[in-house]
Coordinates of C-alpha atoms in Angstrom, one line a residue:
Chain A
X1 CA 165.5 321.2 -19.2
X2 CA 163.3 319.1 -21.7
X3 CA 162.4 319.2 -25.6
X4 CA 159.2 319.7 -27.0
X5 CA 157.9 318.6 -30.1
X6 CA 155.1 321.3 -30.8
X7 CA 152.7 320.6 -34.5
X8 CA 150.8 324.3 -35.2
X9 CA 148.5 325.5 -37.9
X10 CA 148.8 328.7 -39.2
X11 CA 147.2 331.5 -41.4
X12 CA 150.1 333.3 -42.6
X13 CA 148.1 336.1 -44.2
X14 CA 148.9 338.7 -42.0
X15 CA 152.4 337.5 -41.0
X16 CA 156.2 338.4 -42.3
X17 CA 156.5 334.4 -42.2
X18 CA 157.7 332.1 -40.0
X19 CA 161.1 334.1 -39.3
X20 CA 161.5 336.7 -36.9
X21 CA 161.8 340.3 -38.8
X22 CA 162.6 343.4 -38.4
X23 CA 159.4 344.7 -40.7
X24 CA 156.7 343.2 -38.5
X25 CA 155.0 339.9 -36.8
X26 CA 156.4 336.7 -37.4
X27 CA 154.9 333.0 -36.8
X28 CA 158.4 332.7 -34.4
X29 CA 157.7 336.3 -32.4
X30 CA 154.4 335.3 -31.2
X31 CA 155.5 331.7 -30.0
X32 CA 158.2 332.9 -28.3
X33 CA 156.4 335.3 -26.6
X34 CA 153.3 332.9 -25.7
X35 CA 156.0 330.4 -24.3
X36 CA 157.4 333.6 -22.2
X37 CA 155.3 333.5 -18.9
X38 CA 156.1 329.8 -18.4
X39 CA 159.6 329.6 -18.6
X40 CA 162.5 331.8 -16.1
X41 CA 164.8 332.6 -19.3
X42 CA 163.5 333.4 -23.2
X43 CA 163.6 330.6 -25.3
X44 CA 164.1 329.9 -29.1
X45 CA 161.0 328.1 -31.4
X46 CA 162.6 326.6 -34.1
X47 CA 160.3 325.9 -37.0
X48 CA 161.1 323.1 -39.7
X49 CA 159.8 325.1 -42.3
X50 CA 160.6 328.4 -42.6
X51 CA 157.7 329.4 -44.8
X52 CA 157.7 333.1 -46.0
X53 CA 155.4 335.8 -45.6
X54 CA 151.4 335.2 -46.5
X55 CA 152.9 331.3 -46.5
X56 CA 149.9 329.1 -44.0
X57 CA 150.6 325.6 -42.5
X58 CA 148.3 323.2 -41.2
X59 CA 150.8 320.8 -39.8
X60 CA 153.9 322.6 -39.4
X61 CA 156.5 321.2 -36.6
X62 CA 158.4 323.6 -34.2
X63 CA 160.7 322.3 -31.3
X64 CA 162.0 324.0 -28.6
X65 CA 163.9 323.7 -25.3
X66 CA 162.0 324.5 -22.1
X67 CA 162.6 324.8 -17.8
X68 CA 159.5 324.6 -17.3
X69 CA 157.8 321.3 -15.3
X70 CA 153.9 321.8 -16.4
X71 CA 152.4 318.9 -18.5
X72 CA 151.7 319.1 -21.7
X73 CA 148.2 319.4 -22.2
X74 CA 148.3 322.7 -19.6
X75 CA 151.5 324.3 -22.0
X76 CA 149.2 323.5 -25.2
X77 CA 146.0 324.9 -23.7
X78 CA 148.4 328.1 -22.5
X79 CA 150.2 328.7 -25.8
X80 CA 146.5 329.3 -27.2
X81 CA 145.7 331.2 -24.9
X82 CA 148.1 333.6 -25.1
X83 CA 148.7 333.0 -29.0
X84 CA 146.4 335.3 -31.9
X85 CA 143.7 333.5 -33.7
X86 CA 145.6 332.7 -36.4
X87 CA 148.3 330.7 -34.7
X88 CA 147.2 327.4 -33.3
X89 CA 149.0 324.8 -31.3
X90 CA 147.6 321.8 -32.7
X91 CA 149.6 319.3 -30.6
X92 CA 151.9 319.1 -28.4
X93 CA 154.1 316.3 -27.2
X94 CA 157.9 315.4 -25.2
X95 CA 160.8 315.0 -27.4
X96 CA 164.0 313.1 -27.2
X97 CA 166.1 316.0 -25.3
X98 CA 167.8 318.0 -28.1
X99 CA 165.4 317.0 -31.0
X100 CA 165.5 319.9 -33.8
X101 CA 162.3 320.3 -35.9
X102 CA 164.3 321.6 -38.5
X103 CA 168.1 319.4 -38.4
X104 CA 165.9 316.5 -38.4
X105 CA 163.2 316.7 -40.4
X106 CA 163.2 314.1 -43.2
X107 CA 161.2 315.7 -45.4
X108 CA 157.9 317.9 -45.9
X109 CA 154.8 318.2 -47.6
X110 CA 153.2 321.3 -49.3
X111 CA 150.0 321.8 -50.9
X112 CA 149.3 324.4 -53.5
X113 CA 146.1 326.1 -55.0
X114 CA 145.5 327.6 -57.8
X115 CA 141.8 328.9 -58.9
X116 CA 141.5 328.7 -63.0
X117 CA 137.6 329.8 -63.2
X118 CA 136.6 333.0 -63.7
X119 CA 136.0 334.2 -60.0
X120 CA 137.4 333.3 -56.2
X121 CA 135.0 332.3 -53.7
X122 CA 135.3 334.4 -50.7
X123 CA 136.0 332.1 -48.4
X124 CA 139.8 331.3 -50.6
X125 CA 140.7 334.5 -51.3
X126 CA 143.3 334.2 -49.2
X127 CA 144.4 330.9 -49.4
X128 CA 144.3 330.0 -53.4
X129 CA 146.2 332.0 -56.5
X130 CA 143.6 333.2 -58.6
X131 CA 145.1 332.7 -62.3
X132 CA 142.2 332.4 -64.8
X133 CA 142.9 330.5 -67.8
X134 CA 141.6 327.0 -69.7
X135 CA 144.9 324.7 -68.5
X136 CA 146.2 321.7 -70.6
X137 CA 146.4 319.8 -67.3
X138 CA 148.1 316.7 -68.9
X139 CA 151.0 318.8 -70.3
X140 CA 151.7 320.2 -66.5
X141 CA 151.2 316.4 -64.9
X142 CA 154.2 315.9 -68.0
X143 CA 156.4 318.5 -66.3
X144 CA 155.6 317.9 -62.8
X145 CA 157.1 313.8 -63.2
X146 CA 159.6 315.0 -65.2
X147 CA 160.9 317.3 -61.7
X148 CA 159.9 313.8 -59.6
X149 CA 163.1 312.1 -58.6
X150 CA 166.9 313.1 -57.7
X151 CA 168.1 316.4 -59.5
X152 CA 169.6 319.6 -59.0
X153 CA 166.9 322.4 -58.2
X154 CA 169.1 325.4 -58.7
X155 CA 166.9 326.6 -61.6
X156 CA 164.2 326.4 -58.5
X157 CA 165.9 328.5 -55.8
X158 CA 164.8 331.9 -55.0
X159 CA 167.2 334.2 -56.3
X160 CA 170.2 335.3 -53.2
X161 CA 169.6 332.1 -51.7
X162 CA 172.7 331.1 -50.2
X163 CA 172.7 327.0 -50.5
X164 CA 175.5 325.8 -52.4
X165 CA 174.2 322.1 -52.9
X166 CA 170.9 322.4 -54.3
X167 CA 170.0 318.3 -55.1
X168 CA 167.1 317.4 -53.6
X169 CA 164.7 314.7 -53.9
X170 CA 161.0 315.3 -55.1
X171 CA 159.3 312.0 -54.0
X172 CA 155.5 313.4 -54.7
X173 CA 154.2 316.3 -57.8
X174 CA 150.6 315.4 -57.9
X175 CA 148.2 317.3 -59.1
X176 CA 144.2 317.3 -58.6
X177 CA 141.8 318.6 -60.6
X178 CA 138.8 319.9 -57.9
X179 CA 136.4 321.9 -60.2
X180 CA 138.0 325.2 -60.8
X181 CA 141.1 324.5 -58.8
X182 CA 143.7 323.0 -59.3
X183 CA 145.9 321.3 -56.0
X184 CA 149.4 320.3 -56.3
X185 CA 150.4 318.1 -53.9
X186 CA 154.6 318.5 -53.6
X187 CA 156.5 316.3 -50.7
X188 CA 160.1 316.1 -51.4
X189 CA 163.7 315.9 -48.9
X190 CA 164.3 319.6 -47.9
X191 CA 162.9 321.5 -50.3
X192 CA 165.3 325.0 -51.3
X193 CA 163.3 328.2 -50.8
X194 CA 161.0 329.2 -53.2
X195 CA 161.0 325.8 -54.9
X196 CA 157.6 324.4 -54.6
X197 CA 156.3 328.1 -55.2
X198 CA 158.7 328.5 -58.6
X199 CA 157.9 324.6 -59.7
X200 CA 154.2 325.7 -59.4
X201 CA 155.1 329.0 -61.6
X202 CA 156.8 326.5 -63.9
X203 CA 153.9 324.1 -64.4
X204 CA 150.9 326.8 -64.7
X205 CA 153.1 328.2 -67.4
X206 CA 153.4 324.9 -68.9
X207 CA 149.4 324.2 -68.4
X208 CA 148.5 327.9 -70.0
X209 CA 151.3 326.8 -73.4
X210 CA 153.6 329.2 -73.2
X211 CA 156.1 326.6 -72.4
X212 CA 156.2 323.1 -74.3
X213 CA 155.2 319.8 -72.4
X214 CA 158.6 318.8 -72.4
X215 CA 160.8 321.5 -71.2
X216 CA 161.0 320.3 -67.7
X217 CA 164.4 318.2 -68.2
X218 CA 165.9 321.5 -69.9
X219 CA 165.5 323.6 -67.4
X220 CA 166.7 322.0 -64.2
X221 CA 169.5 320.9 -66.8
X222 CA 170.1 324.9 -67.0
X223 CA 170.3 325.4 -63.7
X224 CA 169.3 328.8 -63.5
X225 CA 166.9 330.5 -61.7
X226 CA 166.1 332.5 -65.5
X227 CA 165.2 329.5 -67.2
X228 CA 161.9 328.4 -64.9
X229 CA 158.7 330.0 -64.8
X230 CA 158.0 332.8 -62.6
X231 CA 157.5 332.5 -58.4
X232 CA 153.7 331.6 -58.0
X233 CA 152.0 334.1 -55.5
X234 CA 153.0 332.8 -51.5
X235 CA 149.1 332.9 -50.7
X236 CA 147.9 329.3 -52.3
X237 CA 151.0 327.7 -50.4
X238 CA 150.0 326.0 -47.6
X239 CA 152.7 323.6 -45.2
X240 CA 150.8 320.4 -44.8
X241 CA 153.0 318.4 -42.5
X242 CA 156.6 317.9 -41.6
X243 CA 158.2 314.3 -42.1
X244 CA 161.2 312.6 -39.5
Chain B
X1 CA 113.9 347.4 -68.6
X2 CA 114.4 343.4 -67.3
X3 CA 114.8 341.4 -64.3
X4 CA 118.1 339.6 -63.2
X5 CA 118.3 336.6 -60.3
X6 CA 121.8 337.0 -59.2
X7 CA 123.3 334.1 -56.7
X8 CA 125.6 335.6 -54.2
X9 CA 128.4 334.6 -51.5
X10 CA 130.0 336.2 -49.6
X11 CA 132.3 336.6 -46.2
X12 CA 130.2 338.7 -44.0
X13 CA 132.7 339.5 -41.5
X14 CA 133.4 342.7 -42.4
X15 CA 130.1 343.7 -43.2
X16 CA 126.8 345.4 -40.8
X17 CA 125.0 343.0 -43.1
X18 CA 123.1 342.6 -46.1
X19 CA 121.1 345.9 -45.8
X20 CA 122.3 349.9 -45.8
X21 CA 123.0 351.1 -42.4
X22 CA 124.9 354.4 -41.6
X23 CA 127.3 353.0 -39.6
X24 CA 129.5 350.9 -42.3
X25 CA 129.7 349.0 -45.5
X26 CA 126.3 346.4 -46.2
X27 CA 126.5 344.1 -49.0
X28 CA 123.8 345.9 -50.4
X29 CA 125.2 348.9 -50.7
X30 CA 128.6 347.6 -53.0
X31 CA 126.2 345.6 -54.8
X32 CA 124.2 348.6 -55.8
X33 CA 127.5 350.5 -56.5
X34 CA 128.6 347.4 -58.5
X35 CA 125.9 348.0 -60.9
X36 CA 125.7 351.7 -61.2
X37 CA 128.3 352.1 -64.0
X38 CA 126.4 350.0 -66.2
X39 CA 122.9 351.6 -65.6
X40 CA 121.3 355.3 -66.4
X41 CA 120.2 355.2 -63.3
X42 CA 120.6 353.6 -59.3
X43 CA 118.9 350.4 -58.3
X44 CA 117.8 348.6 -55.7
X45 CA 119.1 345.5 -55.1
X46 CA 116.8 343.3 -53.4
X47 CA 118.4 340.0 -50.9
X48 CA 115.9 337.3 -50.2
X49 CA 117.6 337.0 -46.7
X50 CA 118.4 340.1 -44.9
X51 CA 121.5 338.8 -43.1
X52 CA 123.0 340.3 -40.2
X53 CA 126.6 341.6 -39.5
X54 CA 128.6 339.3 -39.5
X55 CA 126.8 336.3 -41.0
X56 CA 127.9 334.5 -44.3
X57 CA 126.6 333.6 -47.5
X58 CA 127.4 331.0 -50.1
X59 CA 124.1 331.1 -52.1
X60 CA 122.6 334.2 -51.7
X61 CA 119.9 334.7 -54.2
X62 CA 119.3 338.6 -54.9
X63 CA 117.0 340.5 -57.4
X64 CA 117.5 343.8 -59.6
X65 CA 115.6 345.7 -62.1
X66 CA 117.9 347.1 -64.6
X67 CA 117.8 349.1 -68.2
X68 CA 120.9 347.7 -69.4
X69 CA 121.3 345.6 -72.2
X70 CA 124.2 343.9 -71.3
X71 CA 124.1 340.0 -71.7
X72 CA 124.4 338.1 -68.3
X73 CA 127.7 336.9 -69.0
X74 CA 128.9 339.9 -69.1
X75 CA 127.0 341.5 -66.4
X76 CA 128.6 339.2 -63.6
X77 CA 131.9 339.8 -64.7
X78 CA 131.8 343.4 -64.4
X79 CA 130.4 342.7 -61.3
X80 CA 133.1 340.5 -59.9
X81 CA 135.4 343.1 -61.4
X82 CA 134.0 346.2 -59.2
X83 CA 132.8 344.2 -56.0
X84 CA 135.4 343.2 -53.4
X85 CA 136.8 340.0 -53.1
X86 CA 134.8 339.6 -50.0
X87 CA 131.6 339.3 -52.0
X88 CA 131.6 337.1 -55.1
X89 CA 128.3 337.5 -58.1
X90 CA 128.5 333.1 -58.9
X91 CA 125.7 333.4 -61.0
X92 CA 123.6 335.7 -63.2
X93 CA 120.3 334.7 -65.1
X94 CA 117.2 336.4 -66.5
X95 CA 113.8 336.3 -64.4
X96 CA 110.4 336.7 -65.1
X97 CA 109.7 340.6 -65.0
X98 CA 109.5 341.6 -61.5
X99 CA 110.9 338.9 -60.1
X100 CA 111.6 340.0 -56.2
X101 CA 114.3 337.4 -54.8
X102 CA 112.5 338.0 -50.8
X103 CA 108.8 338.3 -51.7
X104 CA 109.0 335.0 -54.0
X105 CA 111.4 333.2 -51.9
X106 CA 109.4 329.9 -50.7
X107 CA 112.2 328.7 -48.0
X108 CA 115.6 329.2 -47.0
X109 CA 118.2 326.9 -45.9
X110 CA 121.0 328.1 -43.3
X111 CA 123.9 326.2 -41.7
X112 CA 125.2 327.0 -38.0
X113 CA 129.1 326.4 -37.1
X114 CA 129.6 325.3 -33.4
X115 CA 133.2 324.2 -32.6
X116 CA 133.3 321.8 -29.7
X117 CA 137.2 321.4 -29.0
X118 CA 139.5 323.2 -27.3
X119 CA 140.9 325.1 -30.0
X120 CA 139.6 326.3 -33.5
X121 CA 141.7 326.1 -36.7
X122 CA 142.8 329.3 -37.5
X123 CA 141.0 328.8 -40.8
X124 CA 137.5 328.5 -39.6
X125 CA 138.0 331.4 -37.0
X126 CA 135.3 333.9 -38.5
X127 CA 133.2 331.1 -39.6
X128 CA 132.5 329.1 -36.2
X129 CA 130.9 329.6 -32.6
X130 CA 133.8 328.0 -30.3
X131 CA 132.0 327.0 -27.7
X132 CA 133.8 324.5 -26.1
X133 CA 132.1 321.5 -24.2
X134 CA 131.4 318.1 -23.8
X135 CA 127.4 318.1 -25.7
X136 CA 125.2 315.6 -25.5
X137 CA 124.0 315.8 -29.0
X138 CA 120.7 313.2 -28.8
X139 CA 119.5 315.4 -26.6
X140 CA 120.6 317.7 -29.1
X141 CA 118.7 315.9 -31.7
X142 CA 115.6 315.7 -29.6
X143 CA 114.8 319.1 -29.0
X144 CA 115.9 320.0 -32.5
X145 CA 113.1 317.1 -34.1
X146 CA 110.9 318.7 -31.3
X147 CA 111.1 322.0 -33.1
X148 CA 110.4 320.4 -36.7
X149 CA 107.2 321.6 -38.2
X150 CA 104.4 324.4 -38.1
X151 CA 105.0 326.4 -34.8
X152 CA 104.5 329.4 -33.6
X153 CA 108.3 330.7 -33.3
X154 CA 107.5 334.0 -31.2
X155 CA 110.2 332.8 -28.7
X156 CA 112.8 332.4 -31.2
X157 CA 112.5 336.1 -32.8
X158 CA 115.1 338.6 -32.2
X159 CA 113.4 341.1 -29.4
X160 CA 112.4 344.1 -31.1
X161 CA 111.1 342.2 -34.5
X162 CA 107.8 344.0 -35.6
X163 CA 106.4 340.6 -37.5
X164 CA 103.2 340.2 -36.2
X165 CA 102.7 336.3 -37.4
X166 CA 105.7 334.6 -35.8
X167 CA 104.2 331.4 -36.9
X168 CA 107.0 329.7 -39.6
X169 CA 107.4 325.8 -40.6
X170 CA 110.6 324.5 -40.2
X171 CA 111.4 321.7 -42.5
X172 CA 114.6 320.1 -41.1
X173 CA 116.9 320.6 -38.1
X174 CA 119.6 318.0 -38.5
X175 CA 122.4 318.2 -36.0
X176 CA 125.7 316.5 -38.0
X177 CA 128.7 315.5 -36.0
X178 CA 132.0 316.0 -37.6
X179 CA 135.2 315.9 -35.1
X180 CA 135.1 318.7 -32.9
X181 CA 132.5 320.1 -35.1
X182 CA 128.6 320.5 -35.1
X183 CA 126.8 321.2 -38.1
X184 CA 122.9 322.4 -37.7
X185 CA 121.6 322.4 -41.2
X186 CA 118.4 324.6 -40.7
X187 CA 116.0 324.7 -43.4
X188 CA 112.1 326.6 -43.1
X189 CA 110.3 328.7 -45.4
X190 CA 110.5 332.5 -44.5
X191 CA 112.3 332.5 -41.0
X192 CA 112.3 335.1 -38.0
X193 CA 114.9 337.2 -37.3
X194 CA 117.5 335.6 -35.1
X195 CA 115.5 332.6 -35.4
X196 CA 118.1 330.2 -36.5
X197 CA 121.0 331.5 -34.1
X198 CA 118.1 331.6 -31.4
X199 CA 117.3 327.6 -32.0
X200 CA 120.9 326.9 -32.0
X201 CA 121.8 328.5 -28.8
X202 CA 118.9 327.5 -27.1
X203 CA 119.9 323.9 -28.6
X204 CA 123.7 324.3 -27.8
X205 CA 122.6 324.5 -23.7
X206 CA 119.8 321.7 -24.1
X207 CA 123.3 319.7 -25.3
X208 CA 125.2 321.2 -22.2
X209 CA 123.0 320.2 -20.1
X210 CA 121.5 323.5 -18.8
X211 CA 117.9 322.4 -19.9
X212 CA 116.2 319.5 -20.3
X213 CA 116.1 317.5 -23.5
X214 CA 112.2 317.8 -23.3
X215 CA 112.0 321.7 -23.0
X216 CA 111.6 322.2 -26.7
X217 CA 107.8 322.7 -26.7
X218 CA 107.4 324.3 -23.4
X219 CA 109.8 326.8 -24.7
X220 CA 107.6 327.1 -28.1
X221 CA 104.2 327.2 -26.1
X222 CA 105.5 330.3 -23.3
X223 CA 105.6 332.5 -26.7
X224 CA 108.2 335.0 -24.7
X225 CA 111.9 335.3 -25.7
X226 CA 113.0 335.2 -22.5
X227 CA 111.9 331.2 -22.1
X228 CA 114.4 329.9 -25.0
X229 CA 117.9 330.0 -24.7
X230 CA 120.6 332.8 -26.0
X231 CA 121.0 333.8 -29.5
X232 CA 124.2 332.2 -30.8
X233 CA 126.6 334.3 -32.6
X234 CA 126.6 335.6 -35.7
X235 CA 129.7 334.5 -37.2
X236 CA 128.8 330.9 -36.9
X237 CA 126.0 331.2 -39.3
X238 CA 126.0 330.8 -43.1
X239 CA 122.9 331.6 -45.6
X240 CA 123.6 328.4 -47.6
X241 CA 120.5 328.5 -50.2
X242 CA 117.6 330.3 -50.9
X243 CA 114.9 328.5 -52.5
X244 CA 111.6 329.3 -54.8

């Protein structure tokens, strides 16, 4: 028995996320089942991030525990083979034996897109929230320091999550102006579910001045979920990279 | 009644191409239905490059004659607003009366996909050739400056074409390298069918070393289809420009 330390890229669009599900394909399903002719018993891919449906990673990190004796170039160049189009197994690599992508990750990285023009090109339909409107983009870099740093995220978790401490540490909330886009680049300690998606809400809110410059502070101070912005769409989320 | 230039991109996947065809959707054809509530009567929509199934557009230059008075501003965003998100209207201007985007059209410039590695990101899956190999591009490069200039291309058209003058100048055929990815930025004034994906693939086994390096003109002198190489797939292509 050995651990693997597998990095895969993903488009999530036509996935229930990275979860296994009752209500169709997850990310998890089809690993599991491309590892399946390679090892004598199932196995269990355990993915750092558990990104939600229509959610797409470029550099997520899974780990898993494996019988099998082949090298690791032949179980990468197999796991494609087997896996869809979207899914690819971008590296593979031998971990310390028990290693868990998701116990030990130190962090992770997600990027964010939102289009403010007037039109989508075609080619990032489905990886970009299309939200036209003229943006006071200094106003949301206001709000998004003012979430940098140590707090409590509660007013950021989805609603029925079941995570009694919710302090985390945001160490990055950039964000790039890139014509009519807009790319918010969010790395933080664990991150609660929904967070980066509802902070994003918060801030385009914030940009379009339906929300003051300075209301960050008040609302994680409210901690409740009703007192932030609204859930940005899943789409424009994209995992970049997983940090240990 | 006026003439419009329209600029145009769009994800050809799903698509039999730019023109109508019984047996599915063409970009013409929701073009043309894009239009029709804003006109007394149908148009014809008029694509300087008739691309095929499959291939790609991000600056698609199109031409319409229309008896609506509706400002261009307005035009493209009822456009954007019917189309689907798979085709994108990225510009709308007013052109000389009888403007026709083909028959004025003084060059075109296409890019080719090939990915070289063994695996493709999930991203650029409908938008490469994954073609895996080990290429030697300045062989590559050679036969690709060997097919600069005025030829006769009759070995590069699609078999089938009814174009009696096959001869075309090609203006640049630069081969860029970018990681596991080759670029072939193709630019000529009005080319053959299948002429572009024809010079790749003939190109792409030149670089695998199922030809010489040297075989470019040979393969332009035999005039015959059957002496270049094999026409590279659609999906890999992308009409970036058209140009007048």
């Amino acid at each position: 028995m050995r651990s693997l330390k597998l990095t895969l890229a993903y488009d999530g669009t036509n996935f229930v996320g990275w979860q296994r599900q009752a209500n169709g394909v997850s990310i998890q399903q089809v690993m599991e089942e491309a590892f399946a002719p390679m090892l004598s018993a199932p196995t269990t891919v355990v993915g750092a991030g558990r990104t939600d449906a229509g959610v797409h990673a470029i550099g997520q990190v899974a780990s898993v525990v494996i019988d099998s004796d082949l090298d690791v170039q032949t179980i990468q160049r197999a796991l494609n083979a087997r896996l869809p189009p979207e899914v690819r197994v971008t590296a593979v690599s031998e971990a310390p034996f028990g290693f868990h992508a998701r116990f030990n990750a130190a962090g992770k990285h997600y990027r964010y897109r939102l289009a403010t023009g007037p039109w989508v090109s075609p080619f990032d339909r489905w990886f970009t929230w299309h939200a036209p409107a003229r943006r006071d983009v200094e106003a949301m870099r206001r709000a998004a320091s003012d979430a940098v740093g140590r707090h409590d995220f509660a007013s950021f978790q989805a609603t029925g999550a079941f995570v009694s401490d919710t302090t985390r540490t945001l160490h990055r909330f950039d964000i790039i102006e890139d014509q009519a886009e807009l790319r918010f680049e969010v790395e933080g300690d664990g991150l609660l579910r929904h967070m980066v998606r509802s902070l994003v809400g918060t801030v385009a809110e914030i940009g379009a001045g339906s929300r003051p410059a300075d209301s960050m502070p008040a609302i994680l101070a409210a901690r409740d979920r009703g007192a932030a912005g609204r859930t940005a769409p899943a789409l424009g989320l994209t995992l970049v990279a997983d940090r240990y």
